[in-house]
Coordinates of C-alpha atoms in Angstrom, one line a residue:
Chain A
M16 CA 4.7 3.2 27.3
D17 CA 2.4 5.6 25.5
L18 CA -1.0 6.2 27.0
L19 CA -3.4 7.2 24.2
R20 CA -6.9 8.7 24.7
E21 CA -8.0 9.8 21.3
K22 CA -8.9 7.6 18.3
N23 CA -6.9 9.5 15.8
E24 CA -3.9 9.6 18.0
M25 CA -4.1 5.9 18.4
R26 CA -4.5 5.2 14.7
E27 CA -1.6 7.5 13.9
W28 CA 0.6 5.7 16.5
S29 CA -0.3 2.3 15.0
R30 CA 0.2 3.5 11.4
A31 CA 3.6 5.0 12.3
M32 CA 4.6 1.6 13.7
K33 CA 3.5 -0.2 10.6
R34 CA 5.3 2.2 8.3
A35 CA 8.4 1.4 10.3
G36 CA 7.8 -2.3 9.4
K37 CA 6.6 -3.3 12.9
R38 CA 4.0 -6.0 13.4
V39 CA 1.3 -4.7 15.7
A40 CA -0.6 -6.9 18.3
L41 CA -3.8 -5.8 20.1
V42 CA -4.9 -7.2 23.4
P43 CA -8.4 -5.9 24.0
T44 CA -9.4 -5.8 27.6
M45 CA -11.8 -3.8 29.9
G46 CA -9.0 -3.0 32.3
S47 CA -8.8 -4.3 35.9
L48 CA -6.1 -6.5 34.7
H49 CA -5.1 -9.8 36.3
A50 CA -2.6 -12.5 35.5
G51 CA -4.9 -13.9 32.8
H52 CA -4.7 -10.6 30.9
L53 CA -1.0 -10.4 31.5
S54 CA -0.5 -13.9 30.0
L55 CA -2.2 -12.5 26.8
V56 CA 0.3 -9.6 26.9
Q57 CA 3.2 -12.0 27.2
R58 CA 2.0 -14.1 24.3
A59 CA 1.5 -10.9 22.3
K60 CA 5.1 -9.8 22.8
Q61 CA 6.2 -13.1 21.3
L62 CA 3.9 -12.7 18.2
A63 CA 4.5 -9.1 17.3
D64 CA 7.0 -6.2 17.5
V65 CA 4.8 -3.8 19.3
V66 CA 1.8 -4.5 21.7
V67 CA -1.2 -2.3 22.3
V68 CA -3.5 -3.0 25.2
S69 CA -6.9 -1.4 25.2
I70 CA -8.5 -1.0 28.6
Y71 CA -11.8 0.7 27.6
V72 CA -14.9 -0.5 29.5
N73 CA -17.4 -0.9 26.7
P74 CA -20.9 0.3 27.8
S75 CA -22.7 -1.3 24.9
Q76 CA -22.1 -4.8 26.1
F77 CA -23.9 -4.2 29.4
S78 CA -27.6 -4.5 29.8
P79 CA -29.5 -1.9 31.9
T80 CA -29.7 -4.4 34.8
E81 CA -26.0 -5.2 34.7
D82 CA -23.0 -3.8 36.5
F83 CA -21.5 -1.3 34.0
G84 CA -21.4 1.4 36.7
Q85 CA -19.9 -0.9 39.2
Y86 CA -17.5 -2.7 36.9
P87 CA -14.1 -2.5 38.5
R88 CA -11.9 0.3 37.1
D89 CA -8.3 0.9 38.1
V90 CA -6.4 2.7 35.3
Q91 CA -3.3 3.5 37.4
G92 CA -3.2 0.0 38.7
D93 CA -3.4 -1.3 35.1
L94 CA -0.6 0.9 33.9
N95 CA 1.6 -0.3 36.8
K96 CA 0.9 -3.9 35.9
L97 CA 1.6 -3.4 32.3
Q98 CA 4.9 -1.5 32.8
P99 CA 7.1 -4.6 33.5
F100 CA 5.8 -6.3 30.3
C101 CA 7.2 -3.5 28.1
V102 CA 3.8 -2.9 26.6
D103 CA 4.2 -0.2 23.9
A104 CA 0.9 1.6 24.1
V105 CA -2.2 1.6 26.3
F106 CA -5.5 2.8 24.6
N107 CA -7.9 4.2 27.1
P108 CA -10.3 6.4 25.0
H109 CA -12.6 8.9 26.7
D110 CA -15.5 7.4 24.8
L111 CA -15.7 5.3 21.6
Y112 CA -19.4 6.0 20.7
V113 CA -21.2 8.9 19.1
R114 CA -23.7 10.2 21.7
D115 CA -26.8 12.2 21.5
A116 CA -29.6 13.1 23.9
N117 CA -31.8 10.5 22.3
Q118 CA -30.0 7.3 22.9
S119 CA -33.1 5.1 23.6
G120 CA -33.6 4.2 20.0
T121 CA -29.9 3.4 19.3
G122 CA -29.4 0.4 21.5
L123 CA -26.9 2.2 23.7
L124 CA -28.3 2.3 27.2
E125 CA -29.7 5.4 28.8
S126 CA -27.7 4.9 31.9
T127 CA -24.4 4.9 30.0
T128 CA -25.0 8.4 28.7
K129 CA -24.6 9.7 32.2
S130 CA -21.6 7.5 32.9
S131 CA -18.1 8.5 33.8
Q132 CA -17.2 8.0 30.2
Q133 CA -19.3 10.9 28.9
A134 CA -17.2 13.7 27.3
P135 CA -16.1 15.7 30.3
N136 CA -16.0 19.2 28.7
E137 CA -19.6 19.5 27.6
T138 CA -20.7 23.1 27.2
I139 CA -24.1 24.7 26.9
D140 CA -23.4 25.1 23.2
D141 CA -22.8 21.3 23.0
K142 CA -26.1 20.8 24.8
R143 CA -27.9 23.0 22.4
E144 CA -26.3 21.2 19.5
L145 CA -27.3 17.9 21.1
N146 CA -30.9 19.0 21.5
L147 CA -31.0 20.1 17.8
K148 CA -29.7 16.7 16.8
R149 CA -32.4 15.0 18.9
Q150 CA -35.0 17.1 17.1
E151 CA -33.6 16.0 13.8
G152 CA -34.3 12.4 14.7
G153 CA -31.2 11.5 16.6
H154 CA -27.7 11.1 15.4
G155 CA -26.5 8.7 18.0
H156 CA -24.6 5.5 17.4
E157 CA -26.9 3.1 15.4
T158 CA -24.6 0.6 13.6
W159 CA -24.2 -2.9 15.1
V160 CA -22.3 -6.0 14.1
R161 CA -24.1 -9.2 14.9
V162 CA -22.9 -12.8 14.6
E163 CA -26.4 -14.1 14.4
K164 CA -26.0 -17.8 15.2
L165 CA -23.1 -17.9 17.6
E166 CA -24.5 -15.0 19.6
L167 CA -27.6 -17.1 20.6
P168 CA -26.7 -19.9 23.0
L169 CA -25.0 -19.9 26.4
C170 CA -24.3 -16.3 27.6
G171 CA -26.4 -15.0 24.6
R172 CA -29.5 -16.3 26.3
S173 CA -28.9 -14.7 29.7
R174 CA -27.2 -11.5 28.4
P175 CA -29.2 -10.3 25.4
G176 CA -27.2 -7.6 23.5
F177 CA -23.9 -8.7 25.0
F178 CA -22.3 -10.2 21.9
R179 CA -23.7 -7.5 19.7
G180 CA -21.9 -5.0 22.0
V181 CA -18.7 -7.1 21.9
A182 CA -18.6 -7.6 18.2
T183 CA -19.3 -3.9 17.5
V184 CA -16.7 -2.5 19.9
V185 CA -14.1 -5.0 18.6
T186 CA -14.8 -3.9 15.1
K187 CA -14.3 -0.3 16.2
L188 CA -11.0 -1.2 17.9
F189 CA -9.9 -3.1 14.9
N190 CA -10.6 -0.2 12.6
I191 CA -8.9 2.3 14.9
I192 CA -5.8 0.3 15.7
E193 CA -5.5 -1.9 12.6
P194 CA -3.6 -4.6 14.3
D195 CA -2.0 -7.5 12.5
V196 CA -2.9 -9.9 15.3
A197 CA -5.3 -9.7 18.2
L198 CA -5.4 -12.0 21.3
F199 CA -8.5 -13.1 23.2
G200 CA -8.7 -15.3 26.3
K201 CA -10.6 -18.6 26.0
K202 CA -12.0 -17.9 29.4
D203 CA -14.7 -16.0 27.4
Y204 CA -15.0 -19.0 25.1
Q205 CA -18.1 -17.9 23.2
Q206 CA -16.7 -14.4 22.8
W207 CA -13.6 -15.8 21.2
R208 CA -15.7 -17.9 18.8
V209 CA -17.9 -15.0 18.0
I210 CA -14.8 -12.8 17.1
C211 CA -13.2 -15.6 15.0
R212 CA -16.4 -16.0 13.0
M213 CA -16.8 -12.2 12.6
V214 CA -13.3 -11.8 11.4
R215 CA -13.8 -14.6 8.9
D216 CA -17.2 -13.4 7.7
L217 CA -16.2 -9.7 7.4
D218 CA -12.8 -10.4 5.9
F219 CA -10.7 -8.6 8.6
A220 CA -7.0 -9.1 7.8
I221 CA -6.3 -9.8 11.4
E222 CA -5.0 -13.0 12.9
I223 CA -7.0 -14.1 16.0
I224 CA -5.2 -16.0 18.7
G225 CA -7.2 -17.7 21.4
C226 CA -5.2 -18.1 24.6
D227 CA -5.8 -20.7 27.4
L228 CA -7.8 -19.7 30.4
Q229 CA -5.7 -19.0 33.4
R230 CA -6.6 -20.3 36.9
E231 CA -5.7 -19.1 40.3
E232 CA -3.7 -21.7 42.3
D233 CA -6.8 -23.0 43.9
G234 CA -8.4 -23.6 40.4
L235 CA -10.7 -20.6 40.2
A236 CA -10.8 -19.1 36.7
M237 CA -9.2 -15.7 36.7
S238 CA -11.7 -12.9 36.3
S239 CA -11.9 -9.1 37.0
R240 CA -15.1 -9.9 38.9
N241 CA -13.4 -12.2 41.4
V242 CA -12.6 -9.3 43.6
Y243 CA -16.3 -9.1 44.5
L244 CA -16.5 -12.6 46.0
S245 CA -16.5 -12.8 49.8
S246 CA -14.0 -15.3 51.1
A247 CA -16.9 -17.7 51.8
E248 CA -18.2 -17.3 48.2
R249 CA -14.7 -17.7 46.9
L250 CA -14.4 -21.1 48.5
Q251 CA -17.9 -22.2 47.3
A252 CA -17.0 -21.0 43.8
L253 CA -14.2 -23.6 43.6
S254 CA -17.0 -26.1 43.0
I255 CA -17.0 -24.9 39.4
S256 CA -13.4 -25.7 38.5
R257 CA -13.5 -28.8 40.7
S258 CA -16.5 -30.2 38.8
L259 CA -14.9 -29.3 35.4
M260 CA -11.9 -31.4 36.3
Q261 CA -14.1 -34.3 37.3
V262 CA -15.9 -34.1 33.9
K263 CA -12.6 -34.1 32.1
E264 CA -11.6 -37.2 34.0
A265 CA -15.0 -38.8 33.4
V266 CA -14.7 -38.2 29.6
L267 CA -11.2 -39.8 29.6
N268 CA -12.8 -42.8 31.3
G269 CA -15.3 -43.1 28.5
I270 CA -18.4 -41.4 30.0
V271 CA -19.6 -39.3 27.0
D272 CA -23.3 -38.9 27.9
V273 CA -23.8 -35.2 28.2
S274 CA -26.7 -35.3 30.6
S275 CA -24.7 -37.3 33.1
L276 CA -21.7 -35.0 32.8
V277 CA -23.9 -31.9 33.2
S278 CA -25.6 -33.4 36.2
L279 CA -22.3 -33.9 37.9
V280 CA -21.4 -30.2 37.5
K281 CA -24.9 -29.1 38.6
Q282 CA -24.7 -31.2 41.7
E283 CA -21.3 -29.8 42.7
I284 CA -22.3 -26.2 42.2
T285 CA -25.7 -26.3 43.8
S286 CA -24.4 -28.2 46.8
A287 CA -21.9 -25.4 47.2
F288 CA -24.8 -22.9 47.2
G289 CA -24.2 -21.7 43.7
R290 CA -27.1 -20.7 41.4
V291 CA -26.6 -22.2 38.0
D292 CA -27.3 -20.0 35.0
Y293 CA -26.3 -22.6 32.4
I294 CA -24.2 -25.7 32.0
E295 CA -23.9 -27.0 28.5
I296 CA -21.6 -29.2 26.4
S297 CA -21.3 -27.9 22.8
E298 CA -19.3 -28.6 19.6
Q299 CA -16.3 -26.3 19.9
E300 CA -16.6 -24.3 16.7
S301 CA -20.4 -23.9 16.1
L302 CA -21.4 -24.2 19.8
R303 CA -24.2 -26.5 18.7
P304 CA -25.4 -28.4 21.8
L305 CA -24.3 -32.1 21.9
Q306 CA -25.9 -35.2 23.4
F307 CA -22.6 -37.1 23.5
V308 CA -19.0 -36.0 23.6
D309 CA -18.3 -37.5 20.2
C310 CA -16.4 -34.6 18.6
P311 CA -14.2 -31.8 20.0
A312 CA -16.4 -30.3 22.6
V313 CA -16.5 -27.6 25.3
L314 CA -18.3 -27.6 28.5
C315 CA -19.4 -24.0 29.4
V316 CA -20.7 -23.0 32.8
A317 CA -22.2 -19.8 34.2
A318 CA -23.2 -19.6 37.8
W319 CA -23.9 -17.1 40.5
F320 CA -22.3 -17.0 43.9
G321 CA -23.9 -14.3 45.9
R322 CA -24.2 -11.3 43.6
V323 CA -21.3 -12.4 41.4
R324 CA -21.8 -14.2 38.1
L325 CA -18.9 -16.4 37.2
I326 CA -18.2 -18.2 33.9
D327 CA -15.8 -21.0 33.3
N328 CA -15.2 -23.7 30.7
I329 CA -13.1 -26.7 29.7
E330 CA -12.4 -28.2 26.3
L331 CA -13.2 -31.9 26.0
E332 CA -11.8 -34.3 23.4
P333 CA -13.7 -37.5 22.6
S334 CA -12.0 -40.4 24.4
Q335 CA -12.5 -42.9 21.5
P336 CA -11.1 -42.5 18.0
Q337 CA -13.9 -41.5 15.6
Chain B
M10 CA -5.5 -2.7 -15.8
D11 CA -5.3 -5.6 -13.4
L12 CA -8.3 -7.9 -13.1
L13 CA -8.3 -9.5 -9.7
R14 CA -10.5 -12.4 -8.6
E15 CA -9.2 -13.5 -5.2
K16 CA -9.5 -11.6 -1.9
N17 CA -5.9 -12.1 -0.9
E18 CA -4.6 -11.1 -4.3
M19 CA -6.7 -7.9 -4.1
R20 CA -5.5 -7.1 -0.6
E21 CA -1.9 -7.7 -1.6
W22 CA -2.3 -5.5 -4.6
S23 CA -3.7 -2.7 -2.5
R24 CA -1.1 -3.0 0.2
A25 CA 1.7 -2.9 -2.3
M26 CA 0.2 0.4 -3.7
K27 CA 0.1 1.8 -0.2
R28 CA 3.6 0.7 0.6
A29 CA 4.6 2.7 -2.5
G30 CA 3.0 5.7 -1.0
K31 CA -0.1 5.7 -3.3
R32 CA -3.5 6.8 -2.2
V33 CA -6.1 4.2 -3.1
A34 CA -9.7 4.9 -4.1
L35 CA -12.5 2.3 -4.3
V36 CA -15.5 2.7 -6.5
P37 CA -17.9 -0.2 -5.5
T38 CA -20.4 -1.1 -8.2
M39 CA -22.3 -4.2 -9.2
G40 CA -21.0 -3.9 -12.8
S41 CA -23.2 -3.2 -15.8
L42 CA -21.5 0.1 -15.8
H43 CA -23.1 3.2 -17.3
A44 CA -22.0 6.9 -17.5
G45 CA -23.1 7.4 -13.9
H46 CA -20.5 4.9 -12.7
L47 CA -17.9 6.3 -15.0
S48 CA -18.4 9.7 -13.5
L49 CA -17.5 8.2 -10.1
V50 CA -14.4 6.7 -11.7
Q51 CA -13.4 10.1 -13.1
R52 CA -13.8 11.7 -9.7
A53 CA -11.9 8.9 -8.1
K54 CA -8.9 9.5 -10.4
Q55 CA -8.8 13.1 -9.2
L56 CA -8.9 12.1 -5.5
A57 CA -6.4 9.3 -5.4
D58 CA -3.3 7.9 -7.1
V59 CA -4.8 4.5 -8.0
V60 CA -8.4 3.5 -8.5
V61 CA -10.0 0.1 -7.9
V62 CA -13.5 -0.6 -9.3
S63 CA -15.3 -3.6 -7.9
I64 CA -18.0 -5.1 -10.0
Y65 CA -19.2 -7.9 -7.8
V66 CA -23.0 -8.5 -7.9
N67 CA -23.8 -8.9 -4.2
P68 CA -26.3 -11.7 -3.6
S69 CA -27.0 -10.8 0.0
Q70 CA -28.8 -7.5 -0.9
F71 CA -31.4 -9.2 -3.1
S72 CA -34.5 -10.8 -1.5
P73 CA -35.8 -14.1 -2.8
T74 CA -38.4 -12.3 -4.9
E75 CA -35.9 -9.9 -6.5
D76 CA -33.9 -10.0 -9.7
F77 CA -30.5 -11.4 -8.5
G78 CA -30.5 -14.1 -11.2
Q79 CA -31.6 -11.6 -13.9
Y80 CA -29.5 -8.6 -12.7
P81 CA -27.6 -7.5 -15.8
R82 CA -24.0 -8.8 -16.0
D83 CA -21.5 -7.9 -18.7
V84 CA -17.9 -8.3 -17.4
Q85 CA -16.2 -7.8 -20.8
G86 CA -18.3 -4.8 -21.5
D87 CA -17.4 -3.3 -18.1
L88 CA -13.7 -3.9 -18.7
N89 CA -14.0 -2.2 -22.1
K90 CA -15.7 0.8 -20.5
L91 CA -13.1 1.1 -17.8
Q92 CA -10.0 0.9 -20.0
P93 CA -10.1 4.5 -21.3
F94 CA -10.3 5.8 -17.8
C95 CA -7.0 4.2 -16.8
V96 CA -8.5 2.3 -13.9
D97 CA -5.8 0.5 -12.1
A98 CA -7.6 -2.6 -10.9
V99 CA -11.0 -4.3 -11.3
F100 CA -12.1 -6.6 -8.5
N101 CA -14.5 -9.3 -9.6
P102 CA -14.3 -12.0 -7.0
H103 CA -15.8 -15.5 -7.7
D104 CA -17.6 -15.2 -4.4
L105 CA -17.2 -13.1 -1.3
Y106 CA -19.2 -15.2 1.1
V107 CA -18.5 -18.4 3.0
R108 CA -21.1 -20.9 1.9
D109 CA -22.4 -24.1 3.2
A110 CA -25.2 -26.4 2.4
N111 CA -27.4 -25.0 5.2
Q112 CA -27.8 -21.4 4.2
S113 CA -31.4 -21.0 5.3
G114 CA -30.5 -20.0 8.8
T115 CA -27.8 -17.6 7.8
G116 CA -29.7 -14.9 6.0
L117 CA -28.1 -15.6 2.6
L118 CA -30.8 -16.7 0.3
E119 CA -31.3 -20.3 -0.8
S120 CA -31.4 -19.3 -4.4
T121 CA -28.0 -17.7 -4.3
T122 CA -26.3 -20.9 -3.3
K123 CA -27.1 -22.2 -6.7
S124 CA -26.1 -19.0 -8.5
S125 CA -23.5 -18.5 -11.1
Q126 CA -21.3 -17.2 -8.3
Q127 CA -20.9 -20.5 -6.6
A128 CA -17.3 -21.7 -6.4
P129 CA -16.9 -23.4 -9.8
N130 CA -14.5 -26.2 -8.9
E131 CA -16.5 -27.9 -6.2
T132 CA -15.5 -31.5 -5.9
I133 CA -17.1 -34.5 -4.3
D134 CA -14.7 -34.0 -1.3
D135 CA -15.9 -30.5 -1.0
K136 CA -19.5 -31.7 -1.0
R137 CA -18.7 -34.3 1.7
E138 CA -17.0 -31.5 3.7
L139 CA -20.0 -29.3 3.2
N140 CA -22.3 -32.0 4.4
L141 CA -20.2 -32.5 7.5
K142 CA -20.4 -28.8 8.2
R143 CA -24.1 -28.9 7.9
Q144 CA -24.3 -31.7 10.4
E145 CA -22.2 -29.6 12.7
G146 CA -24.8 -26.9 12.7
G147 CA -23.8 -24.9 9.7
H148 CA -20.7 -22.8 9.2
G149 CA -22.1 -20.4 6.6
H150 CA -21.9 -16.7 6.6
E151 CA -23.7 -15.3 9.7
T152 CA -22.2 -11.9 10.5
W153 CA -24.2 -8.8 9.5
V154 CA -23.7 -5.1 9.8
R155 CA -26.9 -3.1 10.3
V156 CA -27.5 0.6 10.5
E157 CA -30.6 0.2 12.5
K158 CA -32.4 3.6 12.0
L159 CA -31.3 4.7 8.6
E160 CA -32.1 1.2 7.1
L161 CA -35.8 1.6 8.1
P162 CA -37.5 4.2 5.9
L163 CA -37.9 4.4 2.1
C164 CA -36.3 1.5 0.3
G165 CA -35.9 -0.2 3.6
R166 CA -39.6 -0.7 3.8
S167 CA -40.0 -2.3 0.4
R168 CA -36.7 -4.1 0.4
P169 CA -36.2 -5.7 3.8
G170 CA -32.6 -7.0 4.2
F171 CA -31.4 -4.7 1.4
F172 CA -29.3 -2.3 3.5
R173 CA -28.1 -5.1 5.7
G174 CA -26.7 -6.8 2.6
V175 CA -25.2 -3.5 1.4
A176 CA -23.6 -2.5 4.7
T177 CA -22.2 -6.0 5.1
V178 CA -20.7 -6.3 1.6
V179 CA -19.2 -2.8 1.8
T180 CA -17.6 -3.7 5.1
K181 CA -16.1 -6.8 3.4
L182 CA -14.8 -4.8 0.5
F183 CA -13.4 -2.1 2.8
N184 CA -11.6 -4.8 4.8
I185 CA -10.2 -6.5 1.7
I186 CA -9.2 -3.4 -0.3
E187 CA -8.4 -1.0 2.6
P188 CA -9.0 2.1 0.5
D189 CA -8.3 5.6 1.6
V190 CA -11.4 6.9 -0.1
A191 CA -14.5 5.3 -1.5
L192 CA -17.1 6.9 -3.8
F193 CA -20.8 6.3 -3.9
G194 CA -23.4 7.7 -6.2
K195 CA -26.2 9.9 -4.7
K196 CA -28.6 8.1 -7.0
D197 CA -28.8 5.6 -4.2
Y198 CA -29.3 8.3 -1.7
Q199 CA -30.3 6.2 1.3
Q200 CA -27.4 3.8 0.6
W201 CA -24.9 6.7 0.6
R202 CA -26.3 7.9 3.9
V203 CA -26.2 4.4 5.4
I204 CA -22.6 4.0 4.4
C205 CA -21.6 7.4 5.8
R206 CA -23.3 6.5 9.1
M207 CA -21.7 3.1 9.2
V208 CA -18.2 4.5 8.5
R209 CA -18.7 7.0 11.3
D210 CA -20.1 4.5 13.8
L211 CA -17.6 1.7 13.2
D212 CA -14.6 4.1 12.9
F213 CA -13.5 3.1 9.4
A214 CA -10.5 5.3 8.4
I215 CA -12.1 5.8 5.0
E216 CA -13.3 9.1 3.4
I217 CA -16.7 8.7 1.8
I218 CA -17.5 10.8 -1.2
G219 CA -21.1 11.1 -2.4
C220 CA -21.3 12.0 -6.1
D221 CA -24.1 13.7 -7.9
L222 CA -26.7 11.6 -9.6
Q223 CA -26.2 11.5 -13.4
R224 CA -29.1 11.8 -15.8
E225 CA -29.6 10.8 -19.4
E226 CA -30.2 13.7 -21.8
D227 CA -33.9 13.3 -21.4
G228 CA -33.7 13.5 -17.6
L229 CA -34.0 9.8 -16.7
A230 CA -31.7 8.9 -13.8
M231 CA -29.0 6.6 -15.0
S232 CA -29.4 3.0 -13.8
S233 CA -28.2 -0.4 -14.8
R234 CA -31.8 -1.5 -14.8
N235 CA -32.9 1.1 -17.4
V236 CA -32.0 -1.5 -20.1
Y237 CA -35.1 -3.4 -19.1
L238 CA -37.5 -0.6 -20.0
S239 CA -39.4 -0.8 -23.2
S240 CA -39.3 2.3 -25.3
A241 CA -42.9 3.1 -24.2
E242 CA -42.0 2.6 -20.5
R243 CA -38.9 4.6 -21.0
L244 CA -41.0 7.6 -22.1
Q245 CA -43.5 7.1 -19.3
A246 CA -40.6 6.9 -16.8
L247 CA -39.6 10.5 -17.6
S248 CA -42.5 11.5 -15.5
I249 CA -40.3 10.9 -12.5
S250 CA -37.5 13.3 -13.3
R251 CA -40.0 15.8 -14.8
S252 CA -42.0 15.9 -11.5
L253 CA -38.8 16.2 -9.4
M254 CA -37.8 19.3 -11.4
Q255 CA -41.3 20.8 -10.9
V256 CA -40.9 20.2 -7.1
K257 CA -37.6 21.9 -7.1
E258 CA -39.1 24.9 -8.9
A259 CA -42.1 24.9 -6.5
V260 CA -39.9 25.0 -3.5
L261 CA -37.9 27.9 -4.9
N262 CA -41.3 29.6 -5.3
G263 CA -42.0 29.1 -1.6
I264 CA -44.2 26.0 -1.7
V265 CA -42.8 24.0 1.3
D266 CA -45.8 21.9 2.2
V267 CA -44.7 18.3 1.8
S268 CA -48.1 16.8 1.1
S269 CA -48.7 19.2 -1.8
L270 CA -45.2 18.5 -3.3
V271 CA -45.7 14.8 -2.9
S272 CA -49.1 15.0 -4.6
L273 CA -47.5 16.7 -7.5
V274 CA -45.1 13.9 -8.1
K275 CA -47.7 11.2 -7.5
Q276 CA -50.0 12.8 -10.0
E277 CA -47.3 13.0 -12.7
I278 CA -46.2 9.4 -12.2
T279 CA -49.6 7.7 -12.0
S280 CA -50.9 9.6 -15.0
A281 CA -47.9 8.2 -16.9
F282 CA -49.0 4.7 -15.8
G283 CA -46.3 4.3 -13.2
R284 CA -47.0 2.5 -10.0
V285 CA -45.6 4.4 -7.0
D286 CA -43.7 2.5 -4.3
Y287 CA -43.0 5.6 -2.2
I288 CA -42.6 9.3 -2.5
E289 CA -41.2 11.0 0.6
I290 CA -39.5 14.2 1.6
S291 CA -37.0 13.7 4.4
E292 CA -34.3 15.6 6.3
Q293 CA -31.0 14.9 4.3
E294 CA -28.9 13.3 7.0
S295 CA -31.3 11.4 9.2
L296 CA -33.9 10.7 6.5
R297 CA -36.5 11.7 9.1
P298 CA -39.8 12.4 7.3
L299 CA -40.7 16.1 7.0
Q300 CA -44.0 18.0 6.9
F301 CA -42.4 21.1 5.5
V302 CA -39.2 21.8 3.6
D303 CA -37.8 23.8 6.4
C304 CA -34.3 22.3 6.5
P305 CA -32.0 20.7 3.9
A306 CA -34.2 18.0 2.5
V307 CA -34.3 15.3 -0.1
L308 CA -37.3 14.0 -2.1
C309 CA -36.9 10.3 -2.8
V310 CA -39.1 8.3 -5.2
A311 CA -39.4 4.7 -6.1
A312 CA -41.9 3.6 -8.8
W313 CA -42.5 0.7 -11.1
F314 CA -42.9 1.0 -14.8
G315 CA -43.9 -2.4 -16.1
R316 CA -41.6 -4.8 -14.4
V317 CA -38.8 -2.3 -13.7
R318 CA -38.5 -0.6 -10.3
L319 CA -36.8 2.8 -10.7
I320 CA -35.5 5.1 -8.0
D321 CA -34.7 8.8 -8.2
N322 CA -34.2 11.7 -5.9
I323 CA -33.5 15.4 -5.7
E324 CA -32.1 17.5 -2.9
L325 CA -34.2 20.5 -1.8
E326 CA -32.9 23.5 0.1
P327 CA -35.4 25.6 2.1
S328 CA -36.2 28.7 0.1
Q329 CA -36.4 31.1 3.1
P330 CA -33.5 31.8 5.4
Q331 CA -34.1 29.9 8.7

C-alpha cells in the first residue's frame, strides 16, 4: 500500500496505473475511518482494478465556529484499517491549498492557516515571500466551485460554505487523481447529490457511486464524530434512527403527509433530549421540499446530542402507484 | 480535420490520441476566427502533436443586455481558415449545458434557452419531460466556477457574470477534451489571468500558455467584434492602440505616475469620440490597481466606439531597477 503525500506524486501514480490499463477508483474521506468507509472501499475493489483512499481533512468545508481543529485524526489507525482491504494507495497530502498571509479575503479560514496542515518547513525566506505576496494583493486560493441550488437547503442552511468547500476539494482531488470512478456514502446524502450534479454540470468523466448508509448494530448511523458521544448521549441518539424506521413503516402504511411524519421524528428526538437542527422530507434528486411523499423522497435529519451534531437520513418510496 | 459535435465523441477522440502517445493542445475560441486566433493555432502546433480548436459560442458569459444573439458566427469560414494550419479537430458542440424550462434560477440566461444552440430535435416527449423536471424544482445547469478576486476588477465590473461563465465553460472544455496544454490570447488579459489562477487553484494538470495580443497593421487589436465597426469608427478606434504606445514610451522615459498615464489614454480616446468604460494600470498577476508603475504592470482599456465595445492592453515594465 503506497502512502502518497504530494500532488504530483499522486497524479503520476494514478497515470502509471492507467497507462497499465488499470481502472482507478477513488474513495474520498477525511480519515478516522469506520466500517462505513470500509464498505465503500470494499465496493470500490469490486468496481476497479486499483483503489485510492484519500484521508485529507479539508479545512475549507469547516466554518470558523466548527470543529476543524478537533476533528478526529488517526493516520496510523487509518492505515492499519485499510491494510486488510488491499487498498493500493492512500493519499494524505500535507496541504491541498495555496496559502498566503492574507487568507481573509479568500474564503479559507484564518484559523486554518495556523493548523497542523500548514507546510512544516516554512523558512524566514518563505515568510518574506509570503509578505511580499500579501503586499501584492494576496495570491491565496480564490477559486471555488458552487452547486448553487443543491447547496442551499438542509445542511447548507446551518453550515454556510460547507458545500462550496466540499465541491472545491472534490474537484481538486478529481483533477489530481483522475479516477474513473469515485464512491460516496449516502450518509452524507446532500453531499452525494451535490457531487453528482457537479460532475454532470462540469462534464467530469467520472462515474459517481452512492453507497448505502451503514449503521451500528443498535441502529446509529456510522460517523467519525460518534466517538465524541458520551454513553448516555449515545443511547439518546438512537432516537434518530428509531424514528426514521417508524417513518418508513408509516409511509408503507399509507401515511404520506410530511408534517405528520416530521412531527413523529421531532417528538422522538426532543423527548430523548436531542436538539433538532432540521428535519425535512425532500424529493431525492433536487432536494426540493415536499408536502406529501408522492415521489421518491428522502427524509434528512440533523440533530445535536450534547456537543455532537449528527446527521442521518432514509429514502422513502411512495406507497401508492403514481 | 475532424469536426466533432458531441462531448463523448470529442473525449474519445482526445483519449485515443493520448493512448497513441500524442500530446494534445486545446485552443478555446468562440469562432469567427481572425489572425489572432490563428497565431494561437500556430503556436499550439509547435507545442503539441495534435491541436483541437473549439469554436463554441458560450451563452453563459453573455449578460441579457449583451450581444449573444448577434455575436458573429461563421462555422464554414472558420473551418476554411483552420484547414491550412493542419488542425486535427474542431469541436463545435450543439450545446454544452444541461437545459430545462426553468432556467431563471440557474444563472443561464432566459434568452439563451431560445437560442440557436438549443437542442434541435426536441420532441413533444422531451417537452413533457422538461415540464416534469420543472415541476420537480428544475434540473438545469447550476454549477459555477468562480475566481473570486480576479473576477472583480476591470471587465468584471462592467460585465457581471462574464468571468464566471468563462471559468465554467473552460472547466467543461478541459474535462471533455483533457488537453495537456491550452492556449489563450493575452488580448483578453484578465481572462488569461483568471484561467491561470483557476488552473492553479483547482489543480488541473494542464499547462496554460498566454500568447501575445495580435494587432492589425494599423495597430488595432484583433477582435471578432471589429467587423461591426464602421470605417469612421475604425479610424477613431485607433486612438486606443496609439495611446497605449505613447504610454509605453512615457514609462520608458521615466513617467510612472498612473494618473498621468491614464489621463493620456483618456484624452486620446475621448477626443476621438470614444466612450471610455475603464482605463486602469494594474499589477500583472493579481490585477491589483497601482498608483505607480513600480512593478510589472499592465494597462487595460475598454472603450465603446459606436455600438462596439473594444478592449486592449499593454504590459509595462518599470523603467528603473527596483
